[in-house]
Short mmCIF file of C-alpha atoms and ligand atoms in Angstrom, two decimals:
data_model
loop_
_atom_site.label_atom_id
_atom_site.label_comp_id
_atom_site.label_asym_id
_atom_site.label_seq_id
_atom_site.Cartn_x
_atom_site.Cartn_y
_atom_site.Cartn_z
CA UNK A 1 -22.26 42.23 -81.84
CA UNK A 2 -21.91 38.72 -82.42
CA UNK A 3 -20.45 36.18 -80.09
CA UNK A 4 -19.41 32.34 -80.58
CA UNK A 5 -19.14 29.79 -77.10
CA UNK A 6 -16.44 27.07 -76.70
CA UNK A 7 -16.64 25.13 -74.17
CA UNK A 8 -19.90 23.93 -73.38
CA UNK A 9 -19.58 22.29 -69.55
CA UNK A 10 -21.48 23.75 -66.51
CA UNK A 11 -20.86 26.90 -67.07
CA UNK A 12 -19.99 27.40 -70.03
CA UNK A 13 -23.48 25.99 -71.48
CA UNK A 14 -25.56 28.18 -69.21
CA UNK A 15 -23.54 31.24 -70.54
CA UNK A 16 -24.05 30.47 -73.87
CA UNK A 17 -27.69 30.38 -72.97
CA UNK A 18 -27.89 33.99 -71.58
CA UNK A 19 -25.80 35.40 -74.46
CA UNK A 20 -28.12 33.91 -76.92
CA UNK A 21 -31.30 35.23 -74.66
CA UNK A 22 -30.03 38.60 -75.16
CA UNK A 23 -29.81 38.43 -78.82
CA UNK A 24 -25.62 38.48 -79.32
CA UNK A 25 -25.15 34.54 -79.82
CA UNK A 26 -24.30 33.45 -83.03
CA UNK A 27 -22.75 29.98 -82.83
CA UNK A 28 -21.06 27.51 -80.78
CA UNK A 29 -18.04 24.48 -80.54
CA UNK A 30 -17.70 21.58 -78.17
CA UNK A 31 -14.92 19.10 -78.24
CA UNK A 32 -17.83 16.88 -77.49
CA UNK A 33 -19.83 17.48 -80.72
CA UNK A 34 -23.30 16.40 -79.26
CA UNK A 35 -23.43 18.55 -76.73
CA UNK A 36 -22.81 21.36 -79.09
CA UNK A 37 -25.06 20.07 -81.64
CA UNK A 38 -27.98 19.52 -78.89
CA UNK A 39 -27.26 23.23 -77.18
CA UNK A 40 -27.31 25.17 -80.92
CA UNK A 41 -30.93 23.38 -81.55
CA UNK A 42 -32.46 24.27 -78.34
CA UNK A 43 -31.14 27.95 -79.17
CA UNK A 44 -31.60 28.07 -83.22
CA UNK A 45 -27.57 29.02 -83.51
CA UNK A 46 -24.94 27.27 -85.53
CA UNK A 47 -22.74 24.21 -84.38
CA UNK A 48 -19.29 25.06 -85.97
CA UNK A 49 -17.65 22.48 -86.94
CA UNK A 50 -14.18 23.64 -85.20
CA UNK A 51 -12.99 26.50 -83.32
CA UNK A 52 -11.66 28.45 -86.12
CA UNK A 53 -14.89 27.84 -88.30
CA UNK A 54 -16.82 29.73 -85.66
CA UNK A 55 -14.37 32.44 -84.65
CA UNK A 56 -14.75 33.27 -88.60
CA UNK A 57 -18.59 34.19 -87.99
CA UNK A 58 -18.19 36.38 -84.77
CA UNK A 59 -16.08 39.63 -83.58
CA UNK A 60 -16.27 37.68 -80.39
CA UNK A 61 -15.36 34.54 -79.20
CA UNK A 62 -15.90 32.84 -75.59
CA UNK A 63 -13.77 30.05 -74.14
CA UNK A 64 -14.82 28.32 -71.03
CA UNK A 65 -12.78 24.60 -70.42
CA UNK A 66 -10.87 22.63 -68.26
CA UNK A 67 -7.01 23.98 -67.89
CA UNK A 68 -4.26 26.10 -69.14
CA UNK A 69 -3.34 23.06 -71.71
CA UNK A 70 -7.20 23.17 -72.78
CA UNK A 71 -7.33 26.54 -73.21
CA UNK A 72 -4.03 27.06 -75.44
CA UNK A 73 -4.84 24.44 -77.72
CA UNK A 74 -8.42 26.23 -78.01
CA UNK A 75 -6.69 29.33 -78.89
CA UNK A 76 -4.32 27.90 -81.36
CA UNK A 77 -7.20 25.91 -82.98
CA UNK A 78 -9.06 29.15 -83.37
CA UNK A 79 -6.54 31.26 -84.71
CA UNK A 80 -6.59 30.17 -88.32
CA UNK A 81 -10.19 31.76 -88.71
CA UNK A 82 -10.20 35.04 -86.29
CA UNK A 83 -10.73 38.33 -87.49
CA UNK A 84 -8.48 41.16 -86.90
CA UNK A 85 -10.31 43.59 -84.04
CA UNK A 86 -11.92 40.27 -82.99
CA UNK A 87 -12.04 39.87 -79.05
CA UNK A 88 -11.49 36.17 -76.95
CA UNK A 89 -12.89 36.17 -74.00
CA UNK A 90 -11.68 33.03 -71.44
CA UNK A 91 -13.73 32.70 -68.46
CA UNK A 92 -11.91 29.38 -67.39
CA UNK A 93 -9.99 29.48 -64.32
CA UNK A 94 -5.64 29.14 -65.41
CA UNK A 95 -3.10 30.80 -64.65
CA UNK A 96 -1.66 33.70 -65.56
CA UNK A 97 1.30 32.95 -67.46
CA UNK A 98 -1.16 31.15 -69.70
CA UNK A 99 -3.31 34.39 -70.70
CA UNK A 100 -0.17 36.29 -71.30
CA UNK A 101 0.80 33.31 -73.67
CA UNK A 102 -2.42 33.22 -75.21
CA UNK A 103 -2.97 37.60 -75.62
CA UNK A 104 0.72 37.43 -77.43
CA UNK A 105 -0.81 34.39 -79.84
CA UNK A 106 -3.99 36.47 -81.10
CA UNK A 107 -1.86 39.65 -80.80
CA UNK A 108 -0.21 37.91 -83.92
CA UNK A 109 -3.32 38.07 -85.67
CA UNK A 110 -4.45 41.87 -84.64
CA UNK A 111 -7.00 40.15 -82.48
CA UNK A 112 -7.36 40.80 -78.40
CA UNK A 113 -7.65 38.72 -75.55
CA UNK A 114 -9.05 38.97 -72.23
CA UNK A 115 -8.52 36.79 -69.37
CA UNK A 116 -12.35 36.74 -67.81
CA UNK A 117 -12.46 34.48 -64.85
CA UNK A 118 -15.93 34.33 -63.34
CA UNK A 119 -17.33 33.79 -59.82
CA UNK A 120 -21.00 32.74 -58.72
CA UNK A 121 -20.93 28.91 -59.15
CA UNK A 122 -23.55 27.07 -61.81
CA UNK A 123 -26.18 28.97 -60.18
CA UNK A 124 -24.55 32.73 -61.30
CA UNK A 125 -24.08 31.13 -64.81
CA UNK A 126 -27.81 30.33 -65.16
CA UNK A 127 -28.69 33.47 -63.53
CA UNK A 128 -26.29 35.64 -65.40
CA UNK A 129 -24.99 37.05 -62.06
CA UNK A 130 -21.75 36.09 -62.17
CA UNK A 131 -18.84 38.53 -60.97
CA UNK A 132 -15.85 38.63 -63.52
CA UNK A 133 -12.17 39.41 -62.35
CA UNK A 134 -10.64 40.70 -65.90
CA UNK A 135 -7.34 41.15 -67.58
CA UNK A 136 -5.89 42.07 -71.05
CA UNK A 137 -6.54 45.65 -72.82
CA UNK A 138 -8.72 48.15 -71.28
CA UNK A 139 -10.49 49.49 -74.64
CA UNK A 140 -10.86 46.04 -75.90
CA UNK A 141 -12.98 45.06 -72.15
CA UNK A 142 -15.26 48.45 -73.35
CA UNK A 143 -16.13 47.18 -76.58
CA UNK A 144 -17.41 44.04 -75.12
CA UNK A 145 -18.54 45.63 -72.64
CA UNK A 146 -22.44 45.30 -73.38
CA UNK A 147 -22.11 41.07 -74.39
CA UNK A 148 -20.09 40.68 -71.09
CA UNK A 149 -23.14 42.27 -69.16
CA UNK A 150 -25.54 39.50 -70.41
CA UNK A 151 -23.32 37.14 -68.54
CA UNK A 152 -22.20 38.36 -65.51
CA UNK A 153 -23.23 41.30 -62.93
CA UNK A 154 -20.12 42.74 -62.16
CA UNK A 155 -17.28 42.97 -64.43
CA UNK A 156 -13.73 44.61 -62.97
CA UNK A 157 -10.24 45.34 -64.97
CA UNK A 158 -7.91 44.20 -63.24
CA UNK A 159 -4.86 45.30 -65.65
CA UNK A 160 -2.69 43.93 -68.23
CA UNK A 161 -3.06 40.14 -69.21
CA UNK A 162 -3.23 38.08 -66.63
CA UNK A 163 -4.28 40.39 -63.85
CA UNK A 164 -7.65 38.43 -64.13
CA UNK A 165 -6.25 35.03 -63.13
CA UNK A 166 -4.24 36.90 -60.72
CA UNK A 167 -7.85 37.83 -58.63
CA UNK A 168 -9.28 34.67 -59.37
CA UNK A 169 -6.39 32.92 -57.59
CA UNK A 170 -7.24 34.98 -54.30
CA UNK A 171 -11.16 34.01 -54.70
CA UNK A 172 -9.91 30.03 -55.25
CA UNK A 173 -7.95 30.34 -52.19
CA UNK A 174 -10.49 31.55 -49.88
CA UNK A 175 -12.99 29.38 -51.90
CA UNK A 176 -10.97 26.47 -50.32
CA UNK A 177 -10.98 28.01 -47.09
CA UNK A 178 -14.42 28.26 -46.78
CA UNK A 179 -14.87 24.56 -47.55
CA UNK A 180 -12.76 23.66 -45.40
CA UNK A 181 -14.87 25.92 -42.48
CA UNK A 182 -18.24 24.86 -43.92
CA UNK A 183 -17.51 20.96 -44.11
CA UNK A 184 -15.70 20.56 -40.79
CA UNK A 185 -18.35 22.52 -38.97
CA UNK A 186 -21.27 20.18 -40.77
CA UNK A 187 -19.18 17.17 -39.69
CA UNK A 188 -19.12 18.37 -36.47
CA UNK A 189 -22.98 19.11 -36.05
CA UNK A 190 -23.98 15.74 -37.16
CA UNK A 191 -21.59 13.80 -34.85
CA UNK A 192 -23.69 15.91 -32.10
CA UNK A 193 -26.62 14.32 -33.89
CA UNK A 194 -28.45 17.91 -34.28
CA UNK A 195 -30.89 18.37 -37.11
CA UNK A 196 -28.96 19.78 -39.34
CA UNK A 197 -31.34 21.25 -41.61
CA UNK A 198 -32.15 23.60 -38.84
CA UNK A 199 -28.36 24.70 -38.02
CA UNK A 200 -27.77 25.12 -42.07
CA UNK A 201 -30.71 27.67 -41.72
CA UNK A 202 -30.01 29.30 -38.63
CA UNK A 203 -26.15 29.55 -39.32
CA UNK A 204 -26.96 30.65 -43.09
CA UNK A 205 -28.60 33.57 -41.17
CA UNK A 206 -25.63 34.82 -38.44
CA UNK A 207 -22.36 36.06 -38.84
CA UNK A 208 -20.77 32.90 -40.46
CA UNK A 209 -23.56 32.58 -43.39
CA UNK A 210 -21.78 32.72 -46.74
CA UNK A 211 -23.08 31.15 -50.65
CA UNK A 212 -21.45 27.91 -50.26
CA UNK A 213 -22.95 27.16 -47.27
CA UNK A 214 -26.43 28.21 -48.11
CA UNK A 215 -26.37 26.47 -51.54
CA UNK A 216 -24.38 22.79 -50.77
CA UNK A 217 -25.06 22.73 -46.81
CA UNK A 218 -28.23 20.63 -47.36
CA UNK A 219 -27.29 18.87 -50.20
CA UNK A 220 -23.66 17.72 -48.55
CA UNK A 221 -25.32 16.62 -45.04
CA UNK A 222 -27.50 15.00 -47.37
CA UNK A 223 -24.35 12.67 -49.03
CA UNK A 224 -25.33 14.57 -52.35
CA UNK A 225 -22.13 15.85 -54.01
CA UNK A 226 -23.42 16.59 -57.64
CA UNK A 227 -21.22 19.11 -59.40
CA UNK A 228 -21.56 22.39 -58.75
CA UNK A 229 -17.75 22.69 -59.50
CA UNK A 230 -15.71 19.54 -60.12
CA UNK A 231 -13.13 19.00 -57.03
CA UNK A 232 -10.50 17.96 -59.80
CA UNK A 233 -11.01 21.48 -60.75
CA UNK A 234 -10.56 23.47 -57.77
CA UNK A 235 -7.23 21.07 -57.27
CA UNK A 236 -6.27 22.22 -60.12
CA UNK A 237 -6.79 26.43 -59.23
CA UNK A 238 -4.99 25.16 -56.05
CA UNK A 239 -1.83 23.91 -57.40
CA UNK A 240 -1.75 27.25 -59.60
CA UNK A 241 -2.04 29.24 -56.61
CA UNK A 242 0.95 27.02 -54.53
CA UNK A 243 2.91 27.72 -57.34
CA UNK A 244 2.15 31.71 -57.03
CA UNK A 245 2.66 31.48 -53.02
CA UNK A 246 6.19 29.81 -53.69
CA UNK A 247 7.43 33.20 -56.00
CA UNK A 248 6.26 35.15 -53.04
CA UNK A 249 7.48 32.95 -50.09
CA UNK A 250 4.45 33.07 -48.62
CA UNK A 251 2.83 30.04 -46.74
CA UNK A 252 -0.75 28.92 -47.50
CA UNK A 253 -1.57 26.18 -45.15
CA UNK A 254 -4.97 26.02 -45.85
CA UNK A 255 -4.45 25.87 -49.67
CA UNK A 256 -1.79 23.01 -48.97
CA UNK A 257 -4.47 21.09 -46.49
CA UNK A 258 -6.81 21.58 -49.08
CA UNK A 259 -4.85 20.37 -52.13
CA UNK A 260 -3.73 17.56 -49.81
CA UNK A 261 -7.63 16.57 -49.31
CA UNK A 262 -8.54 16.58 -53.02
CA UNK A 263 -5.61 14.21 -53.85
CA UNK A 264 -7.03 11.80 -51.54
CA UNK A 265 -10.93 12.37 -52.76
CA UNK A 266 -9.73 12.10 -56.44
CA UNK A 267 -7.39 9.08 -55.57
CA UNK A 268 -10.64 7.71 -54.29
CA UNK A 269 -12.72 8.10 -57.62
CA UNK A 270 -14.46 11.29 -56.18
CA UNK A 271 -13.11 14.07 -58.23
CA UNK A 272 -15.91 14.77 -60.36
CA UNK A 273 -17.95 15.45 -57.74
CA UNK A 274 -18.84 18.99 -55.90
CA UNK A 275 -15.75 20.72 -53.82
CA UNK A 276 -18.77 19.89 -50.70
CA UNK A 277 -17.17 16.06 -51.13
CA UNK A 278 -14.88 17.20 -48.97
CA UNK A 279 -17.66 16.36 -46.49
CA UNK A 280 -16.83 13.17 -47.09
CA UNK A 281 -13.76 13.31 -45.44
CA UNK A 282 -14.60 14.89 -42.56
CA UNK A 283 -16.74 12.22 -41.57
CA UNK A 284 -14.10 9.36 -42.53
CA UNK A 285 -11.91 11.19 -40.20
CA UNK A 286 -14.26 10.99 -37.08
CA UNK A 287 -15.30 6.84 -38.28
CA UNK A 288 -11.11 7.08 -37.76
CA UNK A 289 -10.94 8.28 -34.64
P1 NAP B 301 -16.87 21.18 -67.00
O1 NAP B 301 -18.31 21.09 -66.71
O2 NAP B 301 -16.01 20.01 -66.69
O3 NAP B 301 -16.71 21.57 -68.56
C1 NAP B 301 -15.43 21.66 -69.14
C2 NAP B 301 -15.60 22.05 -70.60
O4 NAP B 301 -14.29 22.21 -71.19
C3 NAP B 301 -16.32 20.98 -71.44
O5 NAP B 301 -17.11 21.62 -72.40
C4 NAP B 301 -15.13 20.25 -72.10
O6 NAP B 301 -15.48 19.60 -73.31
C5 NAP B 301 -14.21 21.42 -72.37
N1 NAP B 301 -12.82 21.03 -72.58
C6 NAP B 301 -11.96 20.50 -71.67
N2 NAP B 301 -10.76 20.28 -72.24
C7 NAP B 301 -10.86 20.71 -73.52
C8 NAP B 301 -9.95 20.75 -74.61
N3 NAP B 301 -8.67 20.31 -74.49
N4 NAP B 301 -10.38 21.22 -75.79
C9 NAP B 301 -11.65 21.66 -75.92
N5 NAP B 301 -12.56 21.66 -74.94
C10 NAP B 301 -12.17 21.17 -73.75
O7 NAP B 301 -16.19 22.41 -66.24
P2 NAP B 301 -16.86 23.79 -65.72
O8 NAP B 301 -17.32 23.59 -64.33
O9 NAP B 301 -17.77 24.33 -66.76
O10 NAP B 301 -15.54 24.69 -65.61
C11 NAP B 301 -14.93 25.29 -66.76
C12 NAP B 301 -13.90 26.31 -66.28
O11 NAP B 301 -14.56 27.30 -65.46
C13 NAP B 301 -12.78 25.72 -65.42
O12 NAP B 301 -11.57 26.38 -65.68
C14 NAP B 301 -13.27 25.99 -63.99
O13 NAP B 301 -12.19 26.04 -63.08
C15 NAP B 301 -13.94 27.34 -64.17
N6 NAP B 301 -15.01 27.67 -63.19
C16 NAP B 301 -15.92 26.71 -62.79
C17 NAP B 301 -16.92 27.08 -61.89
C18 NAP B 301 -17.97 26.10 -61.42
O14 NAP B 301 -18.64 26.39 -60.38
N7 NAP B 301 -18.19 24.98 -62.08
C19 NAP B 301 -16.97 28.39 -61.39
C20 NAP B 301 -16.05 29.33 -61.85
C21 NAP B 301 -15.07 28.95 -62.75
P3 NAP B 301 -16.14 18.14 -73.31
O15 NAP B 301 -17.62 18.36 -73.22
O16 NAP B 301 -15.72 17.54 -74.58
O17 NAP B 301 -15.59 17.39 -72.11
#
């Protein structure tokens, strides 16, 4: 079976990488054409020259970018060339509404498509262990079944379209729980001046150990905040999920403190940095005090 990548960021590129190891990768797009051009070189596939050249080669295309916007006008661009039977699978992060809008679209042309949102970080994309939260038709997910395992560990159906995004949004919000935990508590240790290298290790071990921790503790103590996952994109998750919360009039005051705190990072210039930046408030709130 052979699969096309859009969407060739840090995860998406990584992906594309596995698929191709395991022999289903037949070509891929970038709205950036050099990083497309550079990626099917190192791999010997083809660089389409648009997203409806390639989805004309494969029975199965992969999206991976920014936001709902990005990923509608990937859909529509694609839709002059897809086959009929032909599968899209989006492992961005967007909301629900959005993979409804974008299943009906390729539903036009006989074509399926399954909301994929993936958890693991950059690390589970290079290590093809992601887990994948999935939504759209069930017999469609079996097909793909086998290129969908060279990518990610654990793939559950969910539902119907959009009952992906609609687990994704619980993982974003206690993503942004977590980092708000993990940073405060690191802020905390080195205004007792302990050596934090140790604590990372020793906590990493106990009760309160967890993947964010052991893969940006060091790096964040250490004022490194390479991306990792953009903050501008978590924001982004967050404002989806504070739009879910207010349909269910339900209160998420972590989400909201969290939201709040990547406004000010981004407003700052930091939003392409890791979600660990928000480190960086933690200690501008003590240098307050
Ligand atoms: P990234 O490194 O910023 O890459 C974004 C990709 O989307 C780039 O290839 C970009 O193309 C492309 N893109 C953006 N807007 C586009 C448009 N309008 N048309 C075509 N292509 C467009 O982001 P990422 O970290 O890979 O994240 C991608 C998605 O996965 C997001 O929805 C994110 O929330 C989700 N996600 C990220 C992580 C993580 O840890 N990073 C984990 C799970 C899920 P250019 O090269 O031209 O800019």
């Amino acid at each position: 079976m052979q699969t096309g990548y859009i969407g060739l960021g840090a995860m998406g590129a990584p992906m594309a990488r596995n698929l191709a190891q395991a022999g289903f990768l037949a070509g891929v797009w970038n709205r950036t054409p050099a990083k497309a051009l550079s990626l099917a070189d190192e791999l010997g596939v083809t660089a389409a020259a648009d997203p409806a050249a390639l989805a004309a080669q494969v029975a199965v295309v992969f999206i991976c970018v920014s936001a709902d916007a990005d990923v509608l006008a990937v859909v529509e661009a694609l839709l002059p060339g897809i086959k009929p039977g032909a599968v899209v699978v989006d492992c961005s992060t967007v909301s629900s509404v959005t993979a409804q809008r974008a299943a009906h679209l390729l539903a036009e042309k006989g074509a399926h498509f399954l909301d994929a949102p993936v958890s693991g970080g950059v690390e589970g994309a290079r290590q093809g262990s992601l887990v994948m939260m999935v939504g759209g038709d069930a017999e469609a997910l079996v097909r793909v079944q086998p290129v969908l395992q060279a990518v990610a560990a654990r793939i559950v159906h969910f539902g119907p379209s959009g009952a992906g995004q609609s687990c994704k949004a619980v993982n974003q919000i206690m993503a942004a729980g977590i980092a708000q935990a993990v940073t405060e508590a690191l802020a905390f240790g080195s205004a007792m001046h302990l050596p934090m290298e140790q604590v990372i290790d020793v906590v990493a071990g106990g009760a309160a150990g967890n993947w964010f921790l052991q893969r940006r503790g060091k790096t964040m103590v250490a004022g490194s905040f390479q991306p990792g996952f953009k903050l501008c994109l978590h924001h982004k998750d967050l404002l989806l999920c504070r739009e879910l919360a207010q349909q269910l009039d339900m209160p998420l005051p972590v989400t909201e403190q969290t939201i709040a705190d990547y406004a000010t990072l981004m407003a700052q210039g930091h939003g392409d940095e890791d979600i660990s930046a928000l480190y960086r408030l933690k200690l501008a709130d003590k240098a307050a005090s």
